[in-house]
Amino acid sequence: MRVHGSDLTGRARIRDSALELFANRGVNATSIRDVAKAAGVSAGTVQHHFPSKDALCAGVNQYVAKVTTDAFADFSGDESDSVAITEDLGHRITGLVRDSPNVLRYVARSVADGDESALVAFDGFVGIASALQQRSQNEGVLHDDLDLVWSALNVVVLNLATVLFERAVSRHLPAPFSSPDSLERWRRADTDLFRRAFYRDDTVATAQPRRAIPKENR
């Protein structure tokens, strides 16, 4: 659930302001003074909570790690088949973009900048995708010639790039990318793309209908 700025502690408001600026501008292009202005506080107040820019970055990274971990914490693959798991993964990704729009954009931009903390997050995403691909291979539902390494990488890279290019993507949509309708359209398109690219035709054709997803999780 997204928390209104007025409901946050001063430290959390500063952290969230830094996250948004880092996600949109990059860490190197953002100063302590920029963060202070965005948070509506003085630079001294920022440094009271985060003595240095490195400390501020560490606070942002810690928060991003918690949000991304929570988003996939119970992703255990308990569904009856890997196609259903793919569906669940798509909902989790769009839910993360909906509820924490700056988190994946920050990871994507920081990965492009070579930030080590972001690379750890990237590796975690690839690990989730790789585990899904391995399970699907064990079930015999993937194309025989599918490259498991690149198929997992493609899932992660395509999703992060889409979020990073949100402004450009929105220019080609009837509503902003972050709107509920656009996010759901993105989820359906990505799921369909990966199913057809990865899974045998007979598996896609016989896949069970999408399970009903509670409104609060969409």
mmCIF file of C-alpha atoms in Angstrom:
data_model
loop_
_atom_site.group_PDB
_atom_site.id
_atom_site.type_symbol
_atom_site.label_atom_id
_atom_site.label_comp_id
_atom_site.label_asym_id
_atom_site.label_seq_id
_atom_site.Cartn_x
_atom_site.Cartn_y
_atom_site.Cartn_z
ATOM 1 C CA MET A 1 0.000 0.000 0.000
ATOM 2 C CA ARG A 2 1.321 3.416 -0.908
ATOM 3 C CA VAL A 3 1.675 5.708 2.120
ATOM 4 C CA HIS A 4 0.867 9.400 1.845
ATOM 5 C CA GLY A 5 3.854 11.634 2.407
ATOM 6 C CA SER A 6 2.284 13.316 5.446
ATOM 7 C CA ASP A 7 1.989 9.901 7.149
ATOM 8 C CA LEU A 8 5.704 9.174 6.900
ATOM 9 C CA THR A 9 8.347 9.914 9.497
ATOM 10 C CA GLY A 10 10.865 12.608 8.591
ATOM 11 C CA ARG A 11 13.526 9.993 7.913
ATOM 12 C CA ALA A 12 11.201 7.953 5.682
ATOM 13 C CA ARG A 13 10.069 11.064 3.785
ATOM 14 C CA ILE A 14 13.690 11.973 3.078
ATOM 15 C CA ARG A 15 14.442 8.398 2.008
ATOM 16 C CA ASP A 16 11.450 8.294 -0.341
ATOM 17 C CA SER A 17 12.360 11.658 -1.848
ATOM 18 C CA ALA A 18 15.885 10.408 -2.447
ATOM 19 C CA LEU A 19 14.549 7.198 -3.993
ATOM 20 C CA GLU A 20 12.368 9.138 -6.428
ATOM 21 C CA LEU A 21 15.197 11.462 -7.439
ATOM 22 C CA PHE A 22 17.673 8.609 -7.754
ATOM 23 C CA ALA A 23 15.173 6.667 -9.869
ATOM 24 C CA ASN A 24 14.514 9.590 -12.219
ATOM 25 C CA ARG A 25 17.918 11.310 -12.356
ATOM 26 C CA GLY A 26 20.432 8.792 -11.081
ATOM 27 C CA VAL A 27 22.471 8.939 -7.893
ATOM 28 C CA ASN A 28 25.364 10.954 -9.312
ATOM 29 C CA ALA A 29 23.072 13.699 -10.617
ATOM 30 C CA THR A 30 21.285 14.125 -7.265
ATOM 31 C CA SER A 31 22.688 16.210 -4.421
ATOM 32 C CA ILE A 32 21.804 16.330 -0.735
ATOM 33 C CA ARG A 33 20.343 19.775 -1.395
ATOM 34 C CA ASP A 34 18.111 18.327 -4.132
ATOM 35 C CA VAL A 35 16.806 15.701 -1.719
ATOM 36 C CA ALA A 36 16.206 18.293 0.977
ATOM 37 C CA LYS A 37 14.180 20.467 -1.395
ATOM 38 C CA ALA A 38 12.083 17.514 -2.580
ATOM 39 C CA ALA A 39 11.417 16.417 1.006
ATOM 40 C CA GLY A 40 10.590 19.944 2.158
ATOM 41 C CA VAL A 41 13.344 20.056 4.764
ATOM 42 C CA SER A 42 16.746 21.669 5.165
ATOM 43 C CA ALA A 43 19.986 20.062 4.037
ATOM 44 C CA GLY A 44 20.961 19.958 7.706
ATOM 45 C CA THR A 45 17.884 17.873 8.495
ATOM 46 C CA VAL A 46 18.797 15.404 5.763
ATOM 47 C CA GLN A 47 22.290 15.095 7.211
ATOM 48 C CA HIS A 48 20.878 14.664 10.706
ATOM 49 C CA HIS A 49 19.189 11.457 9.532
ATOM 50 C CA PHE A 50 21.789 10.516 6.909
ATOM 51 C CA PRO A 51 25.219 11.991 7.759
ATOM 52 C CA SER A 52 26.537 11.550 4.225
ATOM 53 C CA LYS A 53 25.333 10.822 0.712
ATOM 54 C CA ASP A 54 26.728 7.308 1.064
ATOM 55 C CA ALA A 55 24.579 6.832 4.159
ATOM 56 C CA LEU A 56 21.557 8.118 2.256
ATOM 57 C CA CYS A 57 22.240 5.686 -0.592
ATOM 58 C CA ALA A 58 22.587 2.861 1.921
ATOM 59 C CA GLY A 59 19.222 3.777 3.450
ATOM 60 C CA VAL A 60 17.581 3.773 0.031
ATOM 61 C CA ASN A 61 19.190 0.456 -0.881
ATOM 62 C CA GLN A 62 18.047 -1.124 2.370
ATOM 63 C CA TYR A 63 14.470 0.003 1.719
ATOM 64 C CA VAL A 64 14.547 -1.193 -1.902
ATOM 65 C CA ALA A 65 15.854 -4.580 -0.799
ATOM 66 C CA LYS A 66 13.003 -4.925 1.715
ATOM 67 C CA VAL A 67 10.308 -3.938 -0.781
ATOM 68 C CA THR A 68 11.556 -6.298 -3.483
ATOM 69 C CA THR A 69 12.059 -9.144 -1.013
ATOM 70 C CA ASP A 70 8.547 -8.688 0.369
ATOM 71 C CA ALA A 71 7.082 -8.678 -3.141
ATOM 72 C CA PHE A 72 8.439 -12.171 -3.835
ATOM 73 C CA ALA A 73 8.775 -13.500 -0.281
ATOM 74 C CA ASP A 74 6.122 -16.230 -0.597
ATOM 75 C CA PHE A 75 6.764 -16.986 -4.259
ATOM 76 C CA SER A 76 7.356 -20.682 -3.646
ATOM 77 C CA GLY A 77 5.872 -22.162 -6.793
ATOM 78 C CA ASP A 78 3.100 -24.044 -4.999
ATOM 79 C CA GLU A 79 0.725 -23.733 -7.930
ATOM 80 C CA SER A 80 -0.061 -26.929 -9.796
ATOM 81 C CA ASP A 81 1.907 -26.059 -12.921
ATOM 82 C CA SER A 82 4.583 -23.710 -14.196
ATOM 83 C CA VAL A 83 2.184 -21.850 -16.498
ATOM 84 C CA ALA A 84 0.178 -20.816 -13.432
ATOM 85 C CA ILE A 85 3.399 -19.750 -11.728
ATOM 86 C CA THR A 86 4.236 -17.548 -14.724
ATOM 87 C CA GLU A 87 0.827 -15.919 -14.315
ATOM 88 C CA ASP A 88 1.474 -15.322 -10.619
ATOM 89 C CA LEU A 89 4.900 -13.833 -11.358
ATOM 90 C CA GLY A 90 3.334 -11.359 -13.793
ATOM 91 C CA HIS A 91 0.872 -10.183 -11.134
ATOM 92 C CA ARG A 92 3.661 -9.735 -8.602
ATOM 93 C CA ILE A 93 5.714 -7.612 -10.997
ATOM 94 C CA THR A 94 2.828 -5.321 -11.933
ATOM 95 C CA GLY A 95 1.811 -5.122 -8.271
ATOM 96 C CA LEU A 96 5.319 -3.971 -7.362
ATOM 97 C CA VAL A 97 5.253 -1.332 -10.114
ATOM 98 C CA ARG A 98 1.814 -0.178 -8.994
ATOM 99 C CA ASP A 99 2.537 0.034 -5.269
ATOM 100 C CA SER A 100 6.202 1.100 -5.375
ATOM 101 C CA PRO A 101 6.665 2.761 -8.768
ATOM 102 C CA ASN A 102 10.149 4.113 -8.074
ATOM 103 C CA VAL A 103 11.697 0.883 -6.815
ATOM 104 C CA LEU A 104 12.134 -1.011 -10.090
ATOM 105 C CA ARG A 105 13.037 2.183 -11.954
ATOM 106 C CA TYR A 106 15.752 2.846 -9.374
ATOM 107 C CA VAL A 107 17.066 -0.710 -9.728
ATOM 108 C CA ALA A 108 17.039 -0.461 -13.528
ATOM 109 C CA ARG A 109 18.854 2.885 -13.601
ATOM 110 C CA SER A 110 21.362 1.799 -10.968
ATOM 111 C CA VAL A 111 22.082 -1.459 -12.789
ATOM 112 C CA ALA A 112 22.818 0.568 -15.914
ATOM 113 C CA ASP A 113 25.211 2.681 -13.825
ATOM 114 C CA GLY A 114 26.958 -0.432 -12.490
ATOM 115 C CA ASP A 115 25.929 0.032 -8.855
ATOM 116 C CA GLU A 116 26.882 -3.095 -6.881
ATOM 117 C CA SER A 117 23.752 -3.096 -4.671
ATOM 118 C CA ALA A 118 21.530 -2.877 -7.728
ATOM 119 C CA LEU A 119 23.456 -5.702 -9.380
ATOM 120 C CA VAL A 120 22.682 -7.865 -6.349
ATOM 121 C CA ALA A 121 18.977 -7.093 -6.795
ATOM 122 C CA PHE A 122 19.275 -7.882 -10.505
ATOM 123 C CA ASP A 123 20.880 -11.227 -9.659
ATOM 124 C CA GLY A 124 17.998 -11.974 -7.304
ATOM 125 C CA PHE A 125 15.433 -11.333 -10.032
ATOM 126 C CA VAL A 126 17.363 -13.547 -12.439
ATOM 127 C CA GLY A 127 17.455 -16.245 -9.775
ATOM 128 C CA ILE A 128 13.657 -16.209 -9.499
ATOM 129 C CA ALA A 129 13.234 -16.380 -13.277
ATOM 130 C CA SER A 130 15.852 -19.133 -13.575
ATOM 131 C CA ALA A 131 14.146 -21.259 -10.916
ATOM 132 C CA LEU A 132 10.862 -20.953 -12.822
ATOM 133 C CA GLN A 133 12.546 -21.958 -16.075
ATOM 134 C CA GLN A 134 14.232 -24.922 -14.418
ATOM 135 C CA ARG A 135 10.929 -26.144 -13.015
ATOM 136 C CA SER A 136 9.269 -25.724 -16.392
ATOM 137 C CA GLN A 137 12.053 -27.688 -18.036
ATOM 138 C CA ASN A 138 11.655 -30.481 -15.486
ATOM 139 C CA GLU A 139 7.945 -30.609 -16.314
ATOM 140 C CA GLY A 140 8.785 -30.968 -20.002
ATOM 141 C CA VAL A 141 6.669 -27.985 -21.080
ATOM 142 C CA LEU A 142 9.398 -25.784 -22.603
ATOM 143 C CA HIS A 143 10.604 -25.793 -26.177
ATOM 144 C CA ASP A 144 13.383 -28.371 -26.465
ATOM 145 C CA ASP A 145 15.863 -25.853 -27.889
ATOM 146 C CA LEU A 146 15.143 -23.036 -25.413
ATOM 147 C CA ASP A 147 18.235 -21.331 -23.971
ATOM 148 C CA LEU A 148 17.426 -21.382 -20.247
ATOM 149 C CA VAL A 149 20.024 -18.765 -19.310
ATOM 150 C CA TRP A 150 18.908 -16.187 -21.858
ATOM 151 C CA SER A 151 15.211 -16.884 -21.399
ATOM 152 C CA ALA A 152 15.540 -15.990 -17.697
ATOM 153 C CA LEU A 153 17.659 -12.941 -18.505
ATOM 154 C CA ASN A 154 15.143 -11.778 -21.107
ATOM 155 C CA VAL A 155 12.325 -11.832 -18.547
ATOM 156 C CA VAL A 156 14.274 -9.604 -16.154
ATOM 157 C CA VAL A 157 15.808 -7.259 -18.728
ATOM 158 C CA LEU A 158 12.546 -6.670 -20.602
ATOM 159 C CA ASN A 159 10.631 -5.827 -17.428
ATOM 160 C CA LEU A 160 13.318 -3.518 -16.038
ATOM 161 C CA ALA A 161 13.755 -1.777 -19.387
ATOM 162 C CA THR A 162 10.019 -1.209 -19.711
ATOM 163 C CA VAL A 163 9.924 0.485 -16.309
ATOM 164 C CA LEU A 164 13.056 2.528 -17.073
ATOM 165 C CA PHE A 165 11.541 3.697 -20.378
ATOM 166 C CA GLU A 166 8.137 4.432 -18.836
ATOM 167 C CA ARG A 167 7.933 7.965 -20.235
ATOM 168 C CA ALA A 168 8.720 6.830 -23.773
ATOM 169 C CA VAL A 169 6.396 3.826 -23.518
ATOM 170 C CA SER A 170 3.507 5.993 -22.319
ATOM 171 C CA ARG A 171 3.710 8.031 -25.543
ATOM 172 C CA HIS A 172 2.399 4.990 -27.405
ATOM 173 C CA LEU A 173 -0.409 4.054 -25.017
ATOM 174 C CA PRO A 174 -3.937 5.485 -24.691
ATOM 175 C CA ALA A 175 -3.317 6.024 -20.961
ATOM 176 C CA PRO A 176 -0.124 6.496 -18.913
ATOM 177 C CA PHE A 177 1.882 3.338 -18.355
ATOM 178 C CA SER A 178 1.318 3.542 -14.590
ATOM 179 C CA SER A 179 -2.498 3.594 -14.893
ATOM 180 C CA PRO A 180 -4.322 0.412 -13.759
ATOM 181 C CA ASP A 181 -5.557 -0.389 -17.270
ATOM 182 C CA SER A 182 -2.100 0.035 -18.813
ATOM 183 C CA LEU A 183 -0.403 -2.065 -16.140
ATOM 184 C CA GLU A 184 -2.902 -4.871 -16.655
ATOM 185 C CA ARG A 185 -2.484 -4.642 -20.422
ATOM 186 C CA TRP A 186 1.304 -4.835 -19.961
ATOM 187 C CA ARG A 187 0.964 -7.857 -17.697
ATOM 188 C CA ARG A 188 -1.235 -9.708 -20.172
ATOM 189 C CA ALA A 189 1.029 -8.869 -23.119
ATOM 190 C CA ASP A 190 4.212 -9.919 -21.299
ATOM 191 C CA THR A 191 2.667 -13.139 -20.015
ATOM 192 C CA ASP A 192 1.393 -14.017 -23.483
ATOM 193 C CA LEU A 193 4.772 -13.192 -25.057
ATOM 194 C CA PHE A 194 6.735 -15.366 -22.648
ATOM 195 C CA ARG A 195 4.277 -18.240 -22.800
ATOM 196 C CA ARG A 196 4.454 -18.387 -26.571
ATOM 197 C CA ALA A 197 8.218 -17.906 -26.665
ATOM 198 C CA PHE A 198 9.085 -20.418 -23.942
ATOM 199 C CA TYR A 199 6.324 -23.018 -23.764
ATOM 200 C CA ARG A 200 5.397 -25.689 -26.284
ATOM 201 C CA ASP A 201 2.323 -24.860 -28.366
ATOM 202 C CA ASP A 202 0.259 -27.665 -26.851
ATOM 203 C CA THR A 203 1.045 -26.356 -23.351
ATOM 204 C CA VAL A 204 -0.078 -22.813 -24.216
ATOM 205 C CA ALA A 205 -3.229 -24.094 -25.894
ATOM 206 C CA THR A 206 -4.247 -26.203 -22.898
ATOM 207 C CA ALA A 207 -3.259 -23.718 -20.197
ATOM 208 C CA GLN A 208 -5.969 -23.247 -17.603
ATOM 209 C CA PRO A 209 -7.832 -19.905 -17.516
ATOM 210 C CA ARG A 210 -6.296 -17.221 -15.361
ATOM 211 C CA ARG A 211 -7.230 -17.518 -11.717
ATOM 212 C CA ALA A 212 -9.270 -14.714 -10.225
ATOM 213 C CA ILE A 213 -6.948 -12.242 -8.522
ATOM 214 C CA PRO A 214 -8.234 -10.180 -5.581
ATOM 215 C CA LYS A 215 -8.751 -6.566 -6.598
ATOM 216 C CA GLU A 216 -6.245 -5.308 -4.043
ATOM 217 C CA ASN A 217 -3.529 -7.467 -5.610
ATOM 218 C CA ARG A 218 -4.068 -6.252 -9.187
#
